[in-house]
Coordinates of C-alpha atoms in Angstrom, one line a residue:
X1 CA -21.1 -24.1 -25.3
X2 CA -22.4 -26.7 -22.9
X3 CA -22.1 -26.3 -19.2
X4 CA -19.6 -29.1 -19.0
X5 CA -17.4 -27.6 -21.8
X6 CA -17.6 -24.2 -20.2
X7 CA -16.5 -25.7 -16.8
X8 CA -13.7 -27.6 -18.4
X9 CA -12.4 -24.5 -20.2
X10 CA -12.6 -22.4 -17.0
X11 CA -10.6 -25.0 -15.1
X12 CA -8.1 -25.2 -17.9
X13 CA -7.7 -21.4 -17.9
X14 CA -7.1 -21.5 -14.1
X15 CA -4.4 -24.1 -14.4
X16 CA -2.7 -22.2 -17.2
X17 CA -2.9 -19.0 -15.3
X18 CA -1.5 -20.7 -12.2
X19 CA 1.7 -21.6 -14.0
X20 CA 2.2 -18.0 -15.2
X21 CA 1.3 -16.5 -11.8
X22 CA 3.8 -18.8 -10.1
X23 CA 6.5 -17.5 -12.4
X24 CA 5.5 -13.9 -11.7
X25 CA 5.5 -14.4 -8.0
X26 CA 8.9 -16.0 -8.1
X27 CA 10.2 -13.0 -10.1
X28 CA 9.2 -10.7 -7.2
X29 CA 12.5 -11.8 -5.6
X30 CA 14.2 -9.6 -8.1
X31 CA 13.3 -6.6 -5.9
X32 CA 15.9 -7.8 -3.4
X33 CA 19.0 -5.6 -3.1
X34 CA 22.1 -5.5 -0.9
X35 CA 24.0 -2.3 -1.4
X36 CA 25.9 0.0 1.0
X37 CA 23.0 2.4 1.3
X38 CA 20.0 0.2 0.9
X39 CA 19.0 -3.4 1.7
X40 CA 15.8 -5.0 0.5
X41 CA 15.2 -8.5 1.6
X42 CA 12.3 -10.9 1.6
X43 CA 10.6 -10.9 5.0
X44 CA 7.6 -13.2 4.8
X45 CA 6.5 -15.5 2.0
X46 CA 3.3 -17.3 2.8
X47 CA 2.8 -18.7 -0.7
X48 CA 4.4 -21.9 -1.7
X49 CA 3.1 -22.3 -5.2
X50 CA 0.4 -24.1 -7.0
X51 CA -2.7 -22.7 -5.3
X52 CA -4.1 -19.5 -6.8
X53 CA -7.7 -19.8 -5.5
X54 CA -7.3 -16.7 -3.3
X55 CA -8.0 -13.5 -5.2
X56 CA -5.1 -11.5 -3.7
X57 CA -1.6 -12.6 -2.8
X58 CA 0.8 -10.3 -0.8
X59 CA 4.6 -10.7 -0.7
X60 CA 6.4 -8.6 1.9
X61 CA 10.0 -7.3 1.7
X62 CA 11.9 -5.6 4.5
X63 CA 13.8 -2.4 3.6
X64 CA 16.8 -1.4 5.6
X65 CA 19.8 0.9 5.4
X66 CA 23.3 0.0 6.4
X67 CA 24.7 2.1 9.2
X68 CA 28.3 3.2 9.4
X69 CA 29.0 0.3 11.8
X70 CA 27.7 -2.2 9.2
X71 CA 24.5 -3.1 11.1
X72 CA 21.1 -2.8 9.4
X73 CA 18.6 -0.2 10.5
X74 CA 14.9 -0.9 9.5
X75 CA 13.4 1.7 7.2
X76 CA 10.1 0.2 6.0
X77 CA 8.4 -2.5 4.0
X78 CA 7.6 -3.1 0.3
X79 CA 4.5 -5.1 -0.5
X80 CA 4.0 -6.6 -3.9
X81 CA 0.5 -8.0 -4.4
X82 CA -1.2 -9.8 -7.2
X83 CA -4.9 -8.7 -7.2
X84 CA -6.7 -11.1 -9.5
X85 CA -10.1 -9.5 -8.8
X86 CA -11.6 -6.9 -6.5
X87 CA -14.9 -5.9 -5.0
X88 CA -17.1 -3.6 -7.0
X89 CA -16.9 0.0 -6.0
X90 CA -19.4 2.8 -5.7
X91 CA -18.6 3.8 -9.3
X92 CA -18.0 1.7 -12.4
X93 CA -16.2 4.5 -14.2
X94 CA -12.6 3.5 -13.3
X95 CA -11.0 2.0 -16.5
X96 CA -8.9 -0.5 -14.5
X97 CA -11.6 -1.7 -12.1
X98 CA -12.2 -5.0 -13.8
X99 CA -8.6 -5.8 -14.6
X100 CA -6.1 -8.0 -12.8
X101 CA -3.2 -6.0 -11.5
X102 CA 0.0 -6.0 -9.4
X103 CA 0.1 -3.5 -6.6
X104 CA 3.5 -2.2 -5.5
X105 CA 3.5 -0.3 -2.2
X106 CA 6.0 1.1 0.3
X107 CA 5.4 1.9 3.9
X108 CA 8.2 3.8 5.6
X109 CA 7.6 2.4 9.1
X110 CA 10.0 -0.3 10.4
X111 CA 7.1 -2.0 12.2
X112 CA 5.8 -5.1 10.4
X113 CA 2.3 -4.3 11.5
X114 CA 2.3 -1.1 9.3
X115 CA 3.0 -2.8 5.9
X116 CA 0.5 -2.6 3.1
X117 CA -1.7 -5.7 3.0
X118 CA -4.0 -5.5 0.0
X119 CA -7.2 -7.4 -0.4
X120 CA -10.3 -7.3 -2.7
X121 CA -11.6 -4.1 -1.1
X122 CA -8.4 -2.1 -1.3
X123 CA -8.3 -0.9 -3.9
X124 CA -11.8 -1.7 -5.0
X125 CA -13.4 -1.7 -8.5
X126 CA -13.8 2.1 -8.4
X127 CA -10.1 2.6 -7.6
X128 CA -10.8 3.6 -4.0
X129 CA -8.6 2.5 -1.1
X130 CA -9.3 3.1 2.5
X131 CA -7.4 6.1 4.0
X132 CA -5.7 6.8 0.6
X133 CA -5.8 9.7 -1.8
X134 CA -4.9 9.4 -5.5
X135 CA -2.0 11.7 -6.4
X136 CA -0.9 11.4 -10.0
X137 CA 0.1 7.7 -10.6
X138 CA 0.2 6.9 -6.9
X139 CA -2.2 6.3 -4.1
X140 CA -0.8 8.1 -1.0
X141 CA -1.7 7.2 2.5
X142 CA -4.1 9.8 4.0
X143 CA -1.9 11.2 6.7
X144 CA 0.9 11.6 4.2
X145 CA 3.4 9.7 6.3
X146 CA 5.3 8.7 3.1
X147 CA 3.3 5.5 2.4
X148 CA 2.2 5.0 -1.1
X149 CA 1.5 2.4 -3.8
X150 CA 1.0 2.1 -7.5
X151 CA -0.7 -0.5 -9.7
X152 CA 0.6 -2.2 -12.9
X153 CA -1.6 -4.0 -15.4
X154 CA -1.0 -7.8 -14.9
X155 CA -0.8 -8.2 -18.7
X156 CA 2.2 -5.9 -18.8
X157 CA 4.3 -8.2 -16.7
X158 CA 5.0 -10.8 -19.3
X159 CA 8.7 -11.2 -18.9
X160 CA 11.5 -10.8 -16.3
X161 CA 12.5 -7.6 -18.1
X162 CA 9.0 -6.3 -17.6
X163 CA 9.1 -7.1 -13.9
X164 CA 12.4 -5.1 -13.7
X165 CA 11.0 -2.2 -15.7
X166 CA 7.7 -1.9 -13.9
X167 CA 8.4 -3.1 -10.4
X168 CA 12.0 -3.5 -9.4
X169 CA 13.6 -0.4 -10.9
X170 CA 10.7 2.0 -10.0
X171 CA 10.4 0.8 -6.4
X172 CA 14.1 1.2 -5.8
X173 CA 14.1 4.7 -7.4
X174 CA 11.1 5.8 -5.5
X175 CA 12.4 4.6 -2.1
X176 CA 15.8 6.2 -2.8
X177 CA 14.0 9.3 -4.0
X178 CA 15.9 9.3 -7.3
X179 CA 13.3 11.5 -9.0
X180 CA 9.7 12.5 -8.5
X181 CA 7.0 9.9 -8.9
X182 CA 6.1 11.5 -12.2
X183 CA 9.8 11.2 -13.4
X184 CA 10.1 7.6 -12.2
X185 CA 6.8 6.2 -13.4
X186 CA 6.5 8.4 -16.5
X187 CA 8.3 5.9 -18.8
X188 CA 5.8 3.1 -17.8
X189 CA 2.7 5.2 -17.6
X190 CA 0.9 3.1 -20.4
X191 CA 1.4 0.0 -18.3
X192 CA 0.0 1.4 -15.0
X193 CA -3.5 1.4 -13.6
X194 CA -3.7 5.1 -13.0
X195 CA -5.9 5.9 -10.0
X196 CA -9.1 7.8 -10.6
X197 CA -8.4 11.5 -10.2
X198 CA -10.8 13.7 -8.4
X199 CA -12.2 16.6 -10.4

């Protein structure tokens, strides 16, 4: 293939991927919830569609609980991030290191400064994330303050139903503590990017 044809095909692939990534990003809104005991609402969208040059996009959702007086009390933040690529790590042995993925994280702090903000280095190509320890299907924040995230293979999110199955329902269940992480994530284990486990 000539350089011109290769460049054309690469650009065409980017444009086609952009359309699908916009649809996925819009589907992230499905995580929103307004129930008596839990409220999840979009907090800060910075992406307006049509420009997927950046390798990682983060969407942040505020999690609150409704108090008896009807007012909301901040509980934490959900981050949904599309990581199209990542930096190489110290080890090339992680099966999912060279794969696009969606990262789904929860930070139980009501301060916006504490939310997960993913980039190409966290997690890296070896599955390492600063100050995090793999625990089963999750990465857990080092001081065990309740912060965690998991990763889903981007290819698995090919429909609205898949977004519900892999992101919306597990996030809600994990935040509400409706089962252990193993129970909640077990049914979608084949769609996850399982973190590398230490020996």
